Short mmCIF file of C-alpha atoms and ligand atoms in Angstrom, two decimals:
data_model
loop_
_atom_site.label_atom_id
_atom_site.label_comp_id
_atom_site.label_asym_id
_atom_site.label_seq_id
_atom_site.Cartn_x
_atom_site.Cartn_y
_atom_site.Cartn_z
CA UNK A 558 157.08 60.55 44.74
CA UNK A 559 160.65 59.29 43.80
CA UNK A 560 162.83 57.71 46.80
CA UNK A 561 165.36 61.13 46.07
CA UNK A 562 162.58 63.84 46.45
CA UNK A 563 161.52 61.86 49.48
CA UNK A 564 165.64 62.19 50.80
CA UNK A 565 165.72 66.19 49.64
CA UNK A 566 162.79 66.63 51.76
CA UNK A 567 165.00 65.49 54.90
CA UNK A 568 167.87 67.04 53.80
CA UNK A 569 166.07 70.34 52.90
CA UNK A 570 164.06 70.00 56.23
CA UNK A 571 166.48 68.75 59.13
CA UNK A 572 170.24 70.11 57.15
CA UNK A 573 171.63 73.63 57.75
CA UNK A 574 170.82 75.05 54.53
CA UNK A 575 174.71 76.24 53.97
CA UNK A 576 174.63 75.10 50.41
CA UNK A 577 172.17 74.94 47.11
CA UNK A 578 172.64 71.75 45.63
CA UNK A 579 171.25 70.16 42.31
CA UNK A 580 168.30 68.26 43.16
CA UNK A 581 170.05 64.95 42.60
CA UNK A 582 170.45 62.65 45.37
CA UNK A 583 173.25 60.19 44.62
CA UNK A 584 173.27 56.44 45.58
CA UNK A 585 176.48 54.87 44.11
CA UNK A 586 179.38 56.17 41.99
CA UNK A 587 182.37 54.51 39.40
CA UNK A 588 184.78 56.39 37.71
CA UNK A 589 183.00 59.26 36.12
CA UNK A 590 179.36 57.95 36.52
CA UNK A 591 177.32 58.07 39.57
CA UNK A 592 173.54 56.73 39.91
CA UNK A 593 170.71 58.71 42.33
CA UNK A 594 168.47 56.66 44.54
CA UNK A 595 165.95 56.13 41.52
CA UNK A 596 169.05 54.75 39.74
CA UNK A 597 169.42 57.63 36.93
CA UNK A 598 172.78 57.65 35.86
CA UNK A 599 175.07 60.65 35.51
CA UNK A 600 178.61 61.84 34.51
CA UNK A 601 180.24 63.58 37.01
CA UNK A 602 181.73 66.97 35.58
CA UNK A 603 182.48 68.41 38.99
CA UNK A 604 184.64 65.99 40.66
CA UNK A 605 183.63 66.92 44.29
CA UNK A 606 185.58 70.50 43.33
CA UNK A 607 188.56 68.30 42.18
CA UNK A 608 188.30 65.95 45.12
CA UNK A 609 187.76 63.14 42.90
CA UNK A 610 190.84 63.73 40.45
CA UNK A 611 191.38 59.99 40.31
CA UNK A 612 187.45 59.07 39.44
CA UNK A 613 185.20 57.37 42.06
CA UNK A 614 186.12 54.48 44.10
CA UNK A 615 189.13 54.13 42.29
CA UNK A 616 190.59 50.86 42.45
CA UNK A 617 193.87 50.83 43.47
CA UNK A 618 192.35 53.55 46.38
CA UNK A 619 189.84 51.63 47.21
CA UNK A 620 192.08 48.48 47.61
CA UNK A 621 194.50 50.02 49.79
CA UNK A 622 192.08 52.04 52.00
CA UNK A 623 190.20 48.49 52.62
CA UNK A 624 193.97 47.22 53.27
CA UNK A 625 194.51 49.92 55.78
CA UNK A 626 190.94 49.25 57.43
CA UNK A 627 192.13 45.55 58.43
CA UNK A 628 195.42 46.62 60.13
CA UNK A 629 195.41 49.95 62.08
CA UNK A 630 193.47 53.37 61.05
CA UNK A 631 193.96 55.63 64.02
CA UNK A 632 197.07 56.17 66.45
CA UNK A 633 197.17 60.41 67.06
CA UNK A 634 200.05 61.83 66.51
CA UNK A 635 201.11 60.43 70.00
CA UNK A 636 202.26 57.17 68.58
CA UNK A 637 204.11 56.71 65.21
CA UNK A 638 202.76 54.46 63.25
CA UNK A 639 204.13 52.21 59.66
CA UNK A 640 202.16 54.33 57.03
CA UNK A 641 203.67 57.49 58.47
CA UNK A 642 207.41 58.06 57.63
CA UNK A 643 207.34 56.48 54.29
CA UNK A 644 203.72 58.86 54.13
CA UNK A 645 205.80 62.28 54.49
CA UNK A 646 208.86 60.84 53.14
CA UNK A 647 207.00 60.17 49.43
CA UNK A 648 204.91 63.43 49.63
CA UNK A 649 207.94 65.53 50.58
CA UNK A 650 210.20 63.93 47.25
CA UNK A 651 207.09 64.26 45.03
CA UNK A 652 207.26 67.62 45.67
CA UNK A 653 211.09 68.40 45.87
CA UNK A 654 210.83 69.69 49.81
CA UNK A 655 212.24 68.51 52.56
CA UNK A 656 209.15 68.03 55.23
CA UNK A 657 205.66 67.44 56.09
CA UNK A 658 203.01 68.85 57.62
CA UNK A 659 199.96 66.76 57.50
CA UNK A 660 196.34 67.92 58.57
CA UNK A 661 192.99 67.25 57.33
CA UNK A 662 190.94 69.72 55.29
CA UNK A 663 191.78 71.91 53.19
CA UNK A 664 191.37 75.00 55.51
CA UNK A 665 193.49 73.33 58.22
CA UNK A 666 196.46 73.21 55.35
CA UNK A 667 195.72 76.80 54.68
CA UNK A 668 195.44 77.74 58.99
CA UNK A 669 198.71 75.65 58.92
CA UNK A 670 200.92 77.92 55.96
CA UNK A 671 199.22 81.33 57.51
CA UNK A 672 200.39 79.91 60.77
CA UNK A 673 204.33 78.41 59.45
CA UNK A 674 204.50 82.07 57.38
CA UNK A 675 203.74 83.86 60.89
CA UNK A 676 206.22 81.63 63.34
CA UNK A 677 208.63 82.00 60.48
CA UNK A 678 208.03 85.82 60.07
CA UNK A 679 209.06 86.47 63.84
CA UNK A 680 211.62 83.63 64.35
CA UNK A 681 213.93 83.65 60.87
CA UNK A 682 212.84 86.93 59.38
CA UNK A 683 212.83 89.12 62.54
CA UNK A 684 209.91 91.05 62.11
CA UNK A 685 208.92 92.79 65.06
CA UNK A 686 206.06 91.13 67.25
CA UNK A 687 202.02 90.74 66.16
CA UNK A 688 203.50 93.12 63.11
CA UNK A 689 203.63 90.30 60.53
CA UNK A 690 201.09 90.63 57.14
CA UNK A 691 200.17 88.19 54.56
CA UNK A 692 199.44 89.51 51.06
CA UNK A 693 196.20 88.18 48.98
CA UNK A 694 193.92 88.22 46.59
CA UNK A 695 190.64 90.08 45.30
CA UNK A 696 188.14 86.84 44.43
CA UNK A 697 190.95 84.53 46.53
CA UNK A 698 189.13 81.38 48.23
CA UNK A 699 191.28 79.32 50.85
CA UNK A 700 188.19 78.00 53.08
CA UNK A 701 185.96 78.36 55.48
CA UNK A 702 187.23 79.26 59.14
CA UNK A 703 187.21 82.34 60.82
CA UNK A 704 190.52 83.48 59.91
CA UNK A 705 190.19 82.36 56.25
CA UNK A 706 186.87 84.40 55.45
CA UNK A 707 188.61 87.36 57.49
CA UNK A 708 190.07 87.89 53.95
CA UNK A 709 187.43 86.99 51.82
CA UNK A 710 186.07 89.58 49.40
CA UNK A 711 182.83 87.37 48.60
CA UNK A 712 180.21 88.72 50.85
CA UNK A 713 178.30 85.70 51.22
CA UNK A 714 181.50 84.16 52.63
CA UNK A 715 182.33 86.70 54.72
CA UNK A 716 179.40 89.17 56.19
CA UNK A 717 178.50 88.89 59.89
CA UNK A 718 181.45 86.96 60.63
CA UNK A 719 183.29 88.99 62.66
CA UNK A 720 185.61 90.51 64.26
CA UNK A 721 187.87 89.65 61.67
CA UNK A 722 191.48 88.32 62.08
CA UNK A 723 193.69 91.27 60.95
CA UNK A 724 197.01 90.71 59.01
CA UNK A 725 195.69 90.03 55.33
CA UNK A 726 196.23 92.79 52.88
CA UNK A 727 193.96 91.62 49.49
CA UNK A 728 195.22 92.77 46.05
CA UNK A 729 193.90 93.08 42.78
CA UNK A 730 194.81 89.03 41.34
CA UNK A 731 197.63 89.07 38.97
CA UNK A 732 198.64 92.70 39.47
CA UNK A 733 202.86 91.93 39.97
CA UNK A 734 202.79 95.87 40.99
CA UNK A 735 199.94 96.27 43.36
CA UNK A 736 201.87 93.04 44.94
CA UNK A 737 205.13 94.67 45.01
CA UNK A 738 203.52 98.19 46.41
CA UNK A 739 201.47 96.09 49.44
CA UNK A 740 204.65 94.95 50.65
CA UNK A 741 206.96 96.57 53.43
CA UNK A 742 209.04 94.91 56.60
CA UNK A 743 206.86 92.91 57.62
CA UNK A 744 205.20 91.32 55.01
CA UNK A 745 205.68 87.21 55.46
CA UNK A 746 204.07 85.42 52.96
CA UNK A 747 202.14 86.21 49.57
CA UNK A 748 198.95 83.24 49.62
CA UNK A 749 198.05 82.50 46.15
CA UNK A 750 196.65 80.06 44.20
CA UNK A 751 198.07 79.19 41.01
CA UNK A 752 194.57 79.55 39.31
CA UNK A 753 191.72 80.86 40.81
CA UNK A 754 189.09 77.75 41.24
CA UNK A 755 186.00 79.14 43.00
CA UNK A 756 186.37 82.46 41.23
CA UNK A 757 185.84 80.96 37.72
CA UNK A 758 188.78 78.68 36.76
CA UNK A 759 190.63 82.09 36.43
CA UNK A 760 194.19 81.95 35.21
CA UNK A 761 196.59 84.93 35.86
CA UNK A 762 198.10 87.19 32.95
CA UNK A 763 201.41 85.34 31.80
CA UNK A 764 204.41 86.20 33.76
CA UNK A 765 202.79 86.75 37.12
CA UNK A 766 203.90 83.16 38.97
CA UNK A 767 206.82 83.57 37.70
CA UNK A 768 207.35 87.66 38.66
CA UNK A 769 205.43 86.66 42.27
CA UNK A 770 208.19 84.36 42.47
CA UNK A 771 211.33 87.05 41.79
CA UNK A 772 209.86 88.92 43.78
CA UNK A 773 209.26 86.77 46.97
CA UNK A 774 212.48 85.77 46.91
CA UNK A 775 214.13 89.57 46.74
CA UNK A 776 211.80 90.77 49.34
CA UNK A 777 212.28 87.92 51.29
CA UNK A 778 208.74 86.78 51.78
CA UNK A 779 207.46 82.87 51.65
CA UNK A 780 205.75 82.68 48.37
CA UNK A 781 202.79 80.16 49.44
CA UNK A 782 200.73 78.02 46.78
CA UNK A 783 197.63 76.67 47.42
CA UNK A 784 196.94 73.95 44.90
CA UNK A 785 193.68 72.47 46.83
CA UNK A 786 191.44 72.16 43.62
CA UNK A 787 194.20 73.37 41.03
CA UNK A 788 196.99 70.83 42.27
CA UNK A 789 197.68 66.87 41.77
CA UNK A 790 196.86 66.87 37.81
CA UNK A 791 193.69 69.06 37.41
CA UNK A 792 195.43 71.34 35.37
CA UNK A 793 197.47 68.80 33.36
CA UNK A 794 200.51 69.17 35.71
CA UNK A 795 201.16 67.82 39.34
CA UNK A 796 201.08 71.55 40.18
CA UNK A 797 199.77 73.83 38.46
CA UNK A 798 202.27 76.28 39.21
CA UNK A 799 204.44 74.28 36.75
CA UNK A 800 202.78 76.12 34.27
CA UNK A 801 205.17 78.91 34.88
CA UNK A 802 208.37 76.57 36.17
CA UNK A 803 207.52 78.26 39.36
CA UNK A 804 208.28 76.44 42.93
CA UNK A 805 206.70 77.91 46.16
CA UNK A 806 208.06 77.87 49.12
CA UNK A 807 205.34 76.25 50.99
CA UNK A 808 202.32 74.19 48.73
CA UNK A 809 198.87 73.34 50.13
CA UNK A 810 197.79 70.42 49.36
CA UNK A 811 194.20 68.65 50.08
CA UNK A 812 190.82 67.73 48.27
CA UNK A 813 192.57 64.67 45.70
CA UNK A 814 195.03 64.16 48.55
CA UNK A 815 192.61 62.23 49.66
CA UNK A 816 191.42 60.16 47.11
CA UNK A 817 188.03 60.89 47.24
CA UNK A 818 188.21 58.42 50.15
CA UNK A 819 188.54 61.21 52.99
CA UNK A 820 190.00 64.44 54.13
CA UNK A 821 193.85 64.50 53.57
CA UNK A 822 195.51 67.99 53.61
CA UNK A 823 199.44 68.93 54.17
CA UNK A 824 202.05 71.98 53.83
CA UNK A 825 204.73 71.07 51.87
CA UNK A 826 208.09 72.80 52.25
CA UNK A 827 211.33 72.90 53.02
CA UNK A 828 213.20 72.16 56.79
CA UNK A 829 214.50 76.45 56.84
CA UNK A 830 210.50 76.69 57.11
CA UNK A 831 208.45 73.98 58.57
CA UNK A 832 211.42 73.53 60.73
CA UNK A 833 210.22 76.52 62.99
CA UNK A 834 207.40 73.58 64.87
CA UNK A 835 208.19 72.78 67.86
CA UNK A 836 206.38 69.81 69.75
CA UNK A 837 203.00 71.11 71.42
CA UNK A 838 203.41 74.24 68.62
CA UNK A 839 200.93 73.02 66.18
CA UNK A 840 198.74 69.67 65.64
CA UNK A 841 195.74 67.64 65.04
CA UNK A 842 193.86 64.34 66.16
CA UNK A 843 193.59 63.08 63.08
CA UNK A 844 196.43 64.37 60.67
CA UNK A 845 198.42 62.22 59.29
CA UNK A 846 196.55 58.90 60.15
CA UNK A 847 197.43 55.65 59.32
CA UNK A 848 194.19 55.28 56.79
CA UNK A 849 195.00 58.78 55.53
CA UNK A 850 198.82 58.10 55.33
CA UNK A 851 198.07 54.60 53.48
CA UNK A 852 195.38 56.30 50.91
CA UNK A 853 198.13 59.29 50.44
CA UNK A 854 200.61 57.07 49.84
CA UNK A 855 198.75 55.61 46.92
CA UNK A 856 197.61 58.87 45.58
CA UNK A 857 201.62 60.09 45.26
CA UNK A 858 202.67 56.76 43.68
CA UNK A 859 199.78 57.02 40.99
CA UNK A 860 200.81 60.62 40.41
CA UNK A 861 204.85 59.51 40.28
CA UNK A 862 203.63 57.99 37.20
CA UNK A 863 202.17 60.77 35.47
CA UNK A 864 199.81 59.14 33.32
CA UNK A 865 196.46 61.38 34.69
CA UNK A 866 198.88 64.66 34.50
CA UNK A 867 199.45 63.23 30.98
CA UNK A 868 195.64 62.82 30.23
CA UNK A 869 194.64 66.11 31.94
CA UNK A 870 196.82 67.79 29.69
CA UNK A 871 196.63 66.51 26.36
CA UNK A 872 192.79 65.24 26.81
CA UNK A 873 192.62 69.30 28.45
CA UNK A 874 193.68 70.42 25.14
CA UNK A 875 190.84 68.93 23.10
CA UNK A 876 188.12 70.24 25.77
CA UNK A 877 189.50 73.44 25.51
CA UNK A 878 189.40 73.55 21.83
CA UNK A 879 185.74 71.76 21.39
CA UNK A 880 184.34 74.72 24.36
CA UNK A 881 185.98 77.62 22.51
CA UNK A 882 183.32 76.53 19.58
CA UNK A 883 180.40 77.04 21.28
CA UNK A 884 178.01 79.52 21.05
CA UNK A 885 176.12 81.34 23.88
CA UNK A 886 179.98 81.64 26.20
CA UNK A 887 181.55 84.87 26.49
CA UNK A 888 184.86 83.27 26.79
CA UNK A 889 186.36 79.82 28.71
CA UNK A 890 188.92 79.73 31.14
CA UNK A 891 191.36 77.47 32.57
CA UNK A 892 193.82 74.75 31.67
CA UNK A 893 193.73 70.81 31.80
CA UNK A 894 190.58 69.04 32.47
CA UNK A 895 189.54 72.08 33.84
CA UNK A 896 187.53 74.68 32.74
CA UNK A 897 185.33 77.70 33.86
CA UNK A 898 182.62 78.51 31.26
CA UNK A 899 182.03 82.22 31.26
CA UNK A 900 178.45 82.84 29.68
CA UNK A 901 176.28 85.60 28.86
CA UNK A 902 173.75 84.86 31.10
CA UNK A 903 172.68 83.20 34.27
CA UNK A 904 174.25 79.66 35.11
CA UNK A 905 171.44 77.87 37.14
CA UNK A 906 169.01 77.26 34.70
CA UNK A 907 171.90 75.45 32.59
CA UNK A 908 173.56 73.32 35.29
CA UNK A 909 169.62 72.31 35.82
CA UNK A 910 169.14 71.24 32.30
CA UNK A 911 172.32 70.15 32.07
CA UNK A 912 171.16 67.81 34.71
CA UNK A 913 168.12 66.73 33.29
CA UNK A 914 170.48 65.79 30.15
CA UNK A 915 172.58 63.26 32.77
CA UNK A 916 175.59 65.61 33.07
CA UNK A 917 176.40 66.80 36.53
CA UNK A 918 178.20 70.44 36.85
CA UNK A 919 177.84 72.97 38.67
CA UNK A 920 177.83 77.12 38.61
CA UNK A 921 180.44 79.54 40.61
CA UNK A 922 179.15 82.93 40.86
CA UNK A 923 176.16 84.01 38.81
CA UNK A 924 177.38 83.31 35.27
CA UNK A 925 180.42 81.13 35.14
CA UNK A 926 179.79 77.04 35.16
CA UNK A 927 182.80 74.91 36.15
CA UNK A 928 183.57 71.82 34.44
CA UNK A 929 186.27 69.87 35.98
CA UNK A 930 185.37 66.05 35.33
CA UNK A 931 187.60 63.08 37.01
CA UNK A 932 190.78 62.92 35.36
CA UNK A 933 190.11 59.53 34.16
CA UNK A 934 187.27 60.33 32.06
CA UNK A 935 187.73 58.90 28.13
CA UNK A 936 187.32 60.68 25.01
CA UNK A 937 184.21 59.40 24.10
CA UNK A 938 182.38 60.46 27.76
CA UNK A 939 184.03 63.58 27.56
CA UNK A 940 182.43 64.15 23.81
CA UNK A 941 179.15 62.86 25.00
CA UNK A 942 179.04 65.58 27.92
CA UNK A 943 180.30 68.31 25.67
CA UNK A 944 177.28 67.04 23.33
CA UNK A 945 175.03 67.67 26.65
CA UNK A 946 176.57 71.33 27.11
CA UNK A 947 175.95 71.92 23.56
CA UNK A 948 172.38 71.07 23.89
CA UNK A 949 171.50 72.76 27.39
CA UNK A 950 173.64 75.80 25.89
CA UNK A 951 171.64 75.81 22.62
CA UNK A 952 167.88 75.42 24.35
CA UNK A 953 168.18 78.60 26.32
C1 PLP B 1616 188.43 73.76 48.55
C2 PLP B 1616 189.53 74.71 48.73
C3 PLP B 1616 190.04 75.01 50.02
C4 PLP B 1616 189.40 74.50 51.28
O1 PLP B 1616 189.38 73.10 51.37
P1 PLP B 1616 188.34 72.39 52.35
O2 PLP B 1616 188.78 70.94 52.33
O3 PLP B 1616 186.97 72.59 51.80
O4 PLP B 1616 188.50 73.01 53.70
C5 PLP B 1616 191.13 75.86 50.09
N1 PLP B 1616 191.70 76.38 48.99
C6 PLP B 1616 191.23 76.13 47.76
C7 PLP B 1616 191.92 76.74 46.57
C8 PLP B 1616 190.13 75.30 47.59
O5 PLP B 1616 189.64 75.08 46.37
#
């Protein structure tokens, strides 16, 4: 028996069996490699769902997270702290808003904009008490909680969860129309995400950021972005609702926030928004820590200098091109270092062999595998994975 089939056993045996992982059990990671307990090495093509945008144990992360260790990692939100002002200060220019709203996970930044669209709904718009709605979208993921899966069409997500947390109204994704006909009084926000990550890399029709936008602002309704996995360079832009020249009013941010280091989440906007918090309104323990703040900080000066938006994009290109040449896929989706492999058959058995070939990736859904490796991966790793897809693609 290997040391990893000896750790699956525990994990299969003593874990709540919420997810079905590859049966690799990883040791150690760098950059785009990481090595199981029997010290097989793989290249990481799923990037902790674009967690890891900036490759594992990045350097200049690591180095300031170990920084941060020596002087001061927890305060609460009771005390201010050093890495804090400068934190929401650099995060709020990277993004062209005015303020901050730092949490944790992703679904605490999406509780958070559901939460600032609401407040703002009944205390700037007007609309008349517990009336407010939030528009959404058919295959939409934005997390986990209670609320979030309220509006989740994906029945594993969402079945015997209830009762459900009314005020979502789901649309068909990408349909301008059905967006505009869902609306009335009391609509507050429309939650999108700029491309669709869990539900296959999916990337609207042309023109609908932009037409979501117009729209928003005629109705009068917060226009809110989550860019969780597609944000901070995955798609070859810092968001990837640049890909329209569109700006929210309110972005999500999380997963690469973080560095790969830990849990880093915020709601960007501006202060005729996020302004509505009042002290004892909203909060949490841990947002906006001084190890958070200090890794964050790091994360937006790397992405001021828009090398691995550079790379995503032009390195993006080339994937794209090289995937659209293989046989066995229906079509490919996405933009960037990011792509969602639509094939004409089931996924599983090639994420398997593709890790049996050294290349970790995983599916979405039945058919569709999502490739979306650290953004610092070179040329010549991301031709030897695309040699592994080949193969696993051509064997079955
Ligand atoms: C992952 C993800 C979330 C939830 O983030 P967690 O950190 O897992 O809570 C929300 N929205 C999108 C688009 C995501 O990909």
């Amino acid at each position: 028996m290997t040391i990893s089939s000896e750790l699956r056993t525990l994990s299969d045996e003593h874990a709540a069996h919420t997810y079905h992982p590859l049966p690799v059990v990883i040791a150690e990671a760098e950059g785009v490699w990481v090595t199981d307990a029997d010290g097989r090495r793989y290249l990481d093509m799923l990037s902790a769902y674009s967690a890891v945008n900036f490759g594992h144990r990045n350097p200049r992360l690591v180095a300031r997270a170990k920084e941060q260790l020596d002087r001061v990692t927890l305060v609460s939100r009771a005390f201010d702290h050093d890495q804090f002002g400068p934190f929401v200060t650099e995060l709020a220019q990277l993004c062209g808003k005015d303020m901050v709203l730092p949490m944790n996970s992703g679904a605490e930044g999406v509780e958070t904009a559901i939460k600032t669209a609401r407040k703002w709904g009944y205390e700037v718009k007007g609309v008349p008490a517990d009336q407010a709605n939030i528009i959404v979208f058919a295959g939409n993921f934005h997390g986990r909680t209670t609320t979030i899966i309220s509006f989740s069409d994906d029945p594993e997500a969402h079945e015997h969860y209830g009762p459900y947390t009314p005020g979502f109204r789901t649309v068909p994704y990408g349909d301008i129309d059905a967006v505009r006909a869902a609306m009335d009084g009391s609509t507050v926000g429309v939650l999108v995400e700029p491309i669709q990550g869990e539900a296959g890399v999916n990337v609207p029709p042309r023109g609908f950021l932009r037409a979501l936008r117009e729209l928003c602002t005629e109705a009068n309704v917060l226009m809110i972005d989550d860019e969780i996995q597609a944000g901070l360079g995955r798609a070859g832009d810092t968001f990837a609702a640049q890909f329209e020249d569109v700006v929210p009013d309110l972005y999500i941010l999380g997963k690469a926030l973080g560095g790969g280091i830990m849990p880093v989440s915020a709601v960007v906007a501006n202060r005729d928004v996020l302004g509505v918090f009042q002290p004892g309104q909203h909060g949490s323990t841990f947002g906006g820590n001084p190890l958070a703040c200090a890794i964050g900080r790091e994360v937006v000066a790397m992405l001021n200098e828009g090398t691995h938006q550079r790379h995503s994009k032009e390195l993006g290109a080339y994937m794209h091109a090289r995937l659209a040449e293989l046989s066995g896929v229906s079509y490919v989706s996405g933009r960037g270092l990011w792509a969602g492999l639509h094939l004409d058959r089931k996924a599983r058995p090639i994420s398997e062999r593709l890790m049996e070939l050294g290349v970790l990736a995983k599916e979405t859904h039945e058919t569709t595998i999502r490739l979306a490796p650290p953004l610092t991966i070179t040329r010549e790793e991301l031709d030897w994975s695309l040699e592994q897809v080949r193969t696993a693609l051509g064997e079955h």
